[in-house]
Short mmCIF file of N, CA and C in Angstrom, two decimals:
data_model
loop_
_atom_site.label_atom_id
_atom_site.label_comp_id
_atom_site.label_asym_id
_atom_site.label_seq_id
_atom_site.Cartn_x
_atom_site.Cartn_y
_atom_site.Cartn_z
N UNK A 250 -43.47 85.88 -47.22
CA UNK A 250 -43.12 84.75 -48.06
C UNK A 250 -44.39 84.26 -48.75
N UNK A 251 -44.29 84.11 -49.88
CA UNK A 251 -45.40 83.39 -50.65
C UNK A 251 -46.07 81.88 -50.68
N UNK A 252 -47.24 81.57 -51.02
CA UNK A 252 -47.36 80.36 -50.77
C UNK A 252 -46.54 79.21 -51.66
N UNK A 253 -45.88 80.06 -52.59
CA UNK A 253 -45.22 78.85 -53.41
C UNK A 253 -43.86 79.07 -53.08
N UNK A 254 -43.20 80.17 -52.90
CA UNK A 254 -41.51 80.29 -52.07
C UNK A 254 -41.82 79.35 -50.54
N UNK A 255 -43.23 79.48 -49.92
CA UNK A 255 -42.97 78.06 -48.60
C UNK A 255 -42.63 76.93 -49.29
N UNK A 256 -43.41 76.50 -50.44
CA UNK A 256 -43.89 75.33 -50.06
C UNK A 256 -42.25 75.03 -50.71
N UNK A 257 -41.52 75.65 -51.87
CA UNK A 257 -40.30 75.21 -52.13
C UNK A 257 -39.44 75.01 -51.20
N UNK A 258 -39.05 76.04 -50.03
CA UNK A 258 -38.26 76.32 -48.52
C UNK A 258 -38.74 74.97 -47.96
N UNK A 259 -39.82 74.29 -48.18
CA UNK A 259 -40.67 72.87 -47.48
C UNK A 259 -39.84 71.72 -48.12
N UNK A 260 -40.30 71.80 -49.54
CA UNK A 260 -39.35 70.54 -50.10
C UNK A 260 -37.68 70.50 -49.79
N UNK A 261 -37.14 71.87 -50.06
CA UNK A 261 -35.34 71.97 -49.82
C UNK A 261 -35.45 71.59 -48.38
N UNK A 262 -36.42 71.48 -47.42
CA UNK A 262 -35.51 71.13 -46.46
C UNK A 262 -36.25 69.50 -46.02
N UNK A 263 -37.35 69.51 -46.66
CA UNK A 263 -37.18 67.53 -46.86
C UNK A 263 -36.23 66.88 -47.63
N UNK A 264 -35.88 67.94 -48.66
CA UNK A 264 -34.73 67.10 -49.68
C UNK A 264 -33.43 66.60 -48.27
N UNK A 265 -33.05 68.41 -47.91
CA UNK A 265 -31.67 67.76 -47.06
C UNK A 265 -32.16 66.92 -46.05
N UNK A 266 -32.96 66.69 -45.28
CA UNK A 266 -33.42 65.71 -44.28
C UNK A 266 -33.64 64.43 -44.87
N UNK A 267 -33.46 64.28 -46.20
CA UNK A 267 -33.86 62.79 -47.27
C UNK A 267 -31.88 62.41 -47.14
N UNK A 268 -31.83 63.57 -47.43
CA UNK A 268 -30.38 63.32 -47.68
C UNK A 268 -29.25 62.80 -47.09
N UNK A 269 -29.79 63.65 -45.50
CA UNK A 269 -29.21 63.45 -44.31
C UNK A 269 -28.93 61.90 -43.93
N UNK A 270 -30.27 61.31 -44.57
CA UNK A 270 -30.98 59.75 -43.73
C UNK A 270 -29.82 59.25 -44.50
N UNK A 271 -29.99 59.15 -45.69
CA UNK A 271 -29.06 58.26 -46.58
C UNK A 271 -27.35 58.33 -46.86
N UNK A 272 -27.42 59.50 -46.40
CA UNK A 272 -25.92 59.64 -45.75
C UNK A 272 -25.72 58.49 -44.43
N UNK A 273 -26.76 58.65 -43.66
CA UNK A 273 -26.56 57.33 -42.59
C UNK A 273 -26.47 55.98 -43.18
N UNK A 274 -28.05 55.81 -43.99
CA UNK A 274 -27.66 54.74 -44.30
C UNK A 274 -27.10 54.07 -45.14
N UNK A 275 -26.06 55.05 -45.71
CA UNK A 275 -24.64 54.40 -46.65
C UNK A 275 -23.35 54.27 -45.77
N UNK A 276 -23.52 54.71 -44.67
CA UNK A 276 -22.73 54.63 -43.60
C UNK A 276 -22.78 53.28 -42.88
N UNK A 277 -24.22 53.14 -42.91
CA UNK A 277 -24.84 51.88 -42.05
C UNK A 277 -24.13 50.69 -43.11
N UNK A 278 -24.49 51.06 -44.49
CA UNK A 278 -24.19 49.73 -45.34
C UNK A 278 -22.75 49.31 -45.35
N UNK A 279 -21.87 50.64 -45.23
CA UNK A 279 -20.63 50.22 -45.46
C UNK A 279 -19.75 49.56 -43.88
N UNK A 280 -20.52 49.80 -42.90
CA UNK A 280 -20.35 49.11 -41.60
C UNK A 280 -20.41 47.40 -41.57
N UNK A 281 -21.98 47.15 -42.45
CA UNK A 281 -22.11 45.98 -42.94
C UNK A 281 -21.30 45.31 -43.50
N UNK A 282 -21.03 45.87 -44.76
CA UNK A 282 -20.43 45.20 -45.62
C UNK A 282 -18.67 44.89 -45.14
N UNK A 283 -18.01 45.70 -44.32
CA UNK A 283 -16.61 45.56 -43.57
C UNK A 283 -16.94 44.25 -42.84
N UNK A 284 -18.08 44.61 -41.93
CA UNK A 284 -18.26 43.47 -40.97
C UNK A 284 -18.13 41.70 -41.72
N UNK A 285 -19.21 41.81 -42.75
CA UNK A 285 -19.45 40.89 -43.65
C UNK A 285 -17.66 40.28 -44.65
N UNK A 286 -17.00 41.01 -45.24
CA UNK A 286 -15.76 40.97 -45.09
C UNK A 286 -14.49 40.42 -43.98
N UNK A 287 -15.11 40.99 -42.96
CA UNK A 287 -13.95 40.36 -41.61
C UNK A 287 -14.66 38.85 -41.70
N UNK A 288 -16.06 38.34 -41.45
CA UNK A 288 -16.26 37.06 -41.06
C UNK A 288 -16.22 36.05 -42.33
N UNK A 289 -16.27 36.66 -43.85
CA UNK A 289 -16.08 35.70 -44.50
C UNK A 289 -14.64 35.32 -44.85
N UNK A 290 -13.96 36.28 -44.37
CA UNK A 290 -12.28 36.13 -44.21
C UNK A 290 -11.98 34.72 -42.50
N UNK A 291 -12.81 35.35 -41.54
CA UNK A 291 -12.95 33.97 -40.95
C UNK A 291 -13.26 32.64 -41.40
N UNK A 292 -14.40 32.56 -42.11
CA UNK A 292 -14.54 31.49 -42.91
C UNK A 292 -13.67 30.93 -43.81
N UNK A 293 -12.86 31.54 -44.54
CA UNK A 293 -12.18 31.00 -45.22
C UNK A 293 -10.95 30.64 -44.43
N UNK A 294 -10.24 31.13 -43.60
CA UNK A 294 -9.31 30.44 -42.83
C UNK A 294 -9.52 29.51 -42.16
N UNK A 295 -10.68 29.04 -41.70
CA UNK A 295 -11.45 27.74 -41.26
C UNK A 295 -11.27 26.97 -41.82
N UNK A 296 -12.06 27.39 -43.12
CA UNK A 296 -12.22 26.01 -44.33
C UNK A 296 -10.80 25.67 -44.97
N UNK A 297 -9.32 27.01 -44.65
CA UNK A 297 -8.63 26.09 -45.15
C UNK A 297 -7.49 25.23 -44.37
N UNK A 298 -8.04 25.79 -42.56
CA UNK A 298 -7.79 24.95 -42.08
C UNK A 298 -8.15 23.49 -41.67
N UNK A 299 -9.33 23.50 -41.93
CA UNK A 299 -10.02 22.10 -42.20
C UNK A 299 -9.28 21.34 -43.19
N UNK A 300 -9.41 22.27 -44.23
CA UNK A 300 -8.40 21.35 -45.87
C UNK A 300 -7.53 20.85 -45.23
N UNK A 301 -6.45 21.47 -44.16
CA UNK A 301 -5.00 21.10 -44.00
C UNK A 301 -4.94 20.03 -43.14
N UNK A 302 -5.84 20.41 -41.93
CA UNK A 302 -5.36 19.59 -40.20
C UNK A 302 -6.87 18.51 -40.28
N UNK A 303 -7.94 18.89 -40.95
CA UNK A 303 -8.99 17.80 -41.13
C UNK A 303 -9.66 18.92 -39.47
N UNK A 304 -10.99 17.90 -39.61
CA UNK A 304 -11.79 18.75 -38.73
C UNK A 304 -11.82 18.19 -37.34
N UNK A 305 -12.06 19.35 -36.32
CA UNK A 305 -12.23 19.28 -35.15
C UNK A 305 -13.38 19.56 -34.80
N UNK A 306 -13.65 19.40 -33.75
CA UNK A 306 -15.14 19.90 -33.26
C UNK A 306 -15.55 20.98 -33.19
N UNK A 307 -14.37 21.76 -32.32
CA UNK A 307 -14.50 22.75 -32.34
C UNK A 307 -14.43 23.80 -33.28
N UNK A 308 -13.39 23.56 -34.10
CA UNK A 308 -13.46 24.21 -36.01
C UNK A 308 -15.27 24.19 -36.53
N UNK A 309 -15.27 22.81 -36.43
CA UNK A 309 -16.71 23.02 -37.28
C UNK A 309 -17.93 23.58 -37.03
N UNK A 310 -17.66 23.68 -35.25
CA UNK A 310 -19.01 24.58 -34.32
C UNK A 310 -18.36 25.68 -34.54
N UNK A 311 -17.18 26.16 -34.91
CA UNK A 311 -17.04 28.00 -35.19
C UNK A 311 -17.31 28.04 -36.65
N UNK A 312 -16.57 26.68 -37.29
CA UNK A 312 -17.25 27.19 -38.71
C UNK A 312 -18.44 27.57 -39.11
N UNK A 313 -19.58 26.89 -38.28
CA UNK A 313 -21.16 26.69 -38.40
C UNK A 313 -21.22 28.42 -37.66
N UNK A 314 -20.96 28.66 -36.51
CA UNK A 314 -21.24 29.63 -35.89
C UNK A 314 -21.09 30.84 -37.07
N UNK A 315 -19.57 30.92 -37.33
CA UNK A 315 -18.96 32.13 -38.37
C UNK A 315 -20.34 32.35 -39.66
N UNK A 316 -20.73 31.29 -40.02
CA UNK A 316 -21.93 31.53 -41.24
C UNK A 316 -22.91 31.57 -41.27
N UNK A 317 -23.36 31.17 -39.66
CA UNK A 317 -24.69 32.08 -39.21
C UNK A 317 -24.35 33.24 -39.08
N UNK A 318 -23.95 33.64 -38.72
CA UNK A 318 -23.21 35.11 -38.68
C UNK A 318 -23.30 35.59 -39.65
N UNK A 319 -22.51 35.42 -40.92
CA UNK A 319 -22.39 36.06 -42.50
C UNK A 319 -23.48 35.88 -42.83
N UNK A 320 -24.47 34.82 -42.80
CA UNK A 320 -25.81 35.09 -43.00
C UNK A 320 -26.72 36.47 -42.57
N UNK A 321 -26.41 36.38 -41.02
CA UNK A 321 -27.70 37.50 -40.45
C UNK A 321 -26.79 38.87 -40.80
N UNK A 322 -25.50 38.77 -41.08
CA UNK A 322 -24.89 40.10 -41.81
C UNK A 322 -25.36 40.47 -43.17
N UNK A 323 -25.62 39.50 -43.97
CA UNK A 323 -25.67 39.90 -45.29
C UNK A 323 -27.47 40.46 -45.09
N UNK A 324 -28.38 39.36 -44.27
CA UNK A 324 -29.77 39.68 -44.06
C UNK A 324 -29.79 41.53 -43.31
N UNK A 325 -29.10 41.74 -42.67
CA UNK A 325 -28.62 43.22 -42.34
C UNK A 325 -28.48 43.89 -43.59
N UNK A 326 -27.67 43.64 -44.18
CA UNK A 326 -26.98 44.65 -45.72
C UNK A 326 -28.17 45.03 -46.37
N UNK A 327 -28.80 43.26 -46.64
CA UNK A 327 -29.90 43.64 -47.44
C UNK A 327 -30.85 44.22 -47.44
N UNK A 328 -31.23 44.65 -45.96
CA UNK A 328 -32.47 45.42 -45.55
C UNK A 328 -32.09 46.88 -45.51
N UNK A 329 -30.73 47.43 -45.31
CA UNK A 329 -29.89 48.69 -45.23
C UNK A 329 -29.99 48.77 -47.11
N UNK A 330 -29.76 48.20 -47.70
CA UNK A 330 -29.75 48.29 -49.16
C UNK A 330 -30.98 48.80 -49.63
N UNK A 331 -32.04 47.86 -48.99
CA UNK A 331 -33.94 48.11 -49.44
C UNK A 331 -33.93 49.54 -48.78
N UNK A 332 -33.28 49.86 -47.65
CA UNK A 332 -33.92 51.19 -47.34
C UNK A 332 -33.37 52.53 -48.06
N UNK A 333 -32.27 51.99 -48.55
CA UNK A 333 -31.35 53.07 -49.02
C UNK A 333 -32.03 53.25 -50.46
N UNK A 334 -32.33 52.73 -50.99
CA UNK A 334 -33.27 52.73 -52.57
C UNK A 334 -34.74 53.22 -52.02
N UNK A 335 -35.27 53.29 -50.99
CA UNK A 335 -36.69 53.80 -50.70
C UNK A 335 -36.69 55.60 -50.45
N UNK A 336 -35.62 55.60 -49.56
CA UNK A 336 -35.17 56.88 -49.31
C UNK A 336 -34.89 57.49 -50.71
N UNK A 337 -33.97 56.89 -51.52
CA UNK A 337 -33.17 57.64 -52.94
C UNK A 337 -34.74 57.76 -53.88
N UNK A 338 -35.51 56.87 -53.43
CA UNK A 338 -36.75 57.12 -54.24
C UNK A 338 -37.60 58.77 -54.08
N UNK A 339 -37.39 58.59 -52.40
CA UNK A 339 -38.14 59.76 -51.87
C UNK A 339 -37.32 61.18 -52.59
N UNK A 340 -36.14 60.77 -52.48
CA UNK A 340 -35.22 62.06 -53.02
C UNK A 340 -35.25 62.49 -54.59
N UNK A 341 -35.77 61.56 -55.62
CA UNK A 341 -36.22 61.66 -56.95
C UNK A 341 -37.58 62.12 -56.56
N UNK A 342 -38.68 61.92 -55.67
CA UNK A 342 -39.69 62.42 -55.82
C UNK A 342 -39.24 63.78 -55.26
N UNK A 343 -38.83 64.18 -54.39
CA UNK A 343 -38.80 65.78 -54.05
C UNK A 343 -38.12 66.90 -55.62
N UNK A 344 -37.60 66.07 -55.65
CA UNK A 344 -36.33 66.22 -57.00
C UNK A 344 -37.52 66.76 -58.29
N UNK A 345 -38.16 65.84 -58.00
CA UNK A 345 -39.08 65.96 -59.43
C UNK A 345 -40.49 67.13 -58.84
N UNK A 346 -40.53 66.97 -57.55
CA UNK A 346 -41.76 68.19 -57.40
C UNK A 346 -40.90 69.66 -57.12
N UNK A 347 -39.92 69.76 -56.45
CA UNK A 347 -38.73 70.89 -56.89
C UNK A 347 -38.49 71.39 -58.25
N UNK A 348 -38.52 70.74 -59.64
CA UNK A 348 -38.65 71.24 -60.73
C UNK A 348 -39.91 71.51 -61.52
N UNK A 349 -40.90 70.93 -60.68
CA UNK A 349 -42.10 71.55 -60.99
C UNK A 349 -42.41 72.98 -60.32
N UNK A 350 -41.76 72.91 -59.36
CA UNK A 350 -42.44 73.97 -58.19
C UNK A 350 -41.24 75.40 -59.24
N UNK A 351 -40.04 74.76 -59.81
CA UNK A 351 -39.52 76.04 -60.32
C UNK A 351 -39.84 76.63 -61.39
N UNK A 352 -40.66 75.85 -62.49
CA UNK A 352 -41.39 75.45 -63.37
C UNK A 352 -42.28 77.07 -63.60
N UNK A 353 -43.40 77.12 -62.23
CA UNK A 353 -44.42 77.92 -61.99
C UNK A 353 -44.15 79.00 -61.58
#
């Protein structure tokens, strides 16, 4: 094998191992984002049971609870989001030294 057929066999298999990751973590995001969905669907049945019956104590300590929650969910998404664009970055850079390497 040549030194430039390795080093291509090198990048194709960082590409699929780039690929692999972000297959997870679009998996990871869309876990998030369901999760984030079920509790703001809690929230809103809260708030419109509040509208109806007026508030209880206990309503408003689950309401408070439910949106700390959707908070540290969405703070989840967003860090699964930052990684998923770092990775897709890495995969344009292999992308772009793969068409150099076919280039030569």
């Amino acid at each position: 094998m040549t030194d430039a057929s390795h080093a291509r066999t090198e990048l194709l298999e960082r590409r699929l191992s780039l690929v692999t990751a972000l297959s997870a973590l679009n998996a990871e995001a869309l876990k998030w984002t369901q999760f984030l969905g079920a509790i703001e669907m809690d929230i809103l049945r809260m708030e419109l049971e509040l509208g109806r019956d007026g508030a209880s104590e206990q309503l408003v300590r689950d309401l408070h609870g439910a949106e700390r929650s959707a908070d540290g969910i969405r703070n989840a998404l967003s860090d699964c989001e930052e990684r998923i664009a770092a990775v897709e970055q890495q995969v344009d850079e292999v992308d772009r030294l793969l068409a150099e390497a076919g280039r030569e």
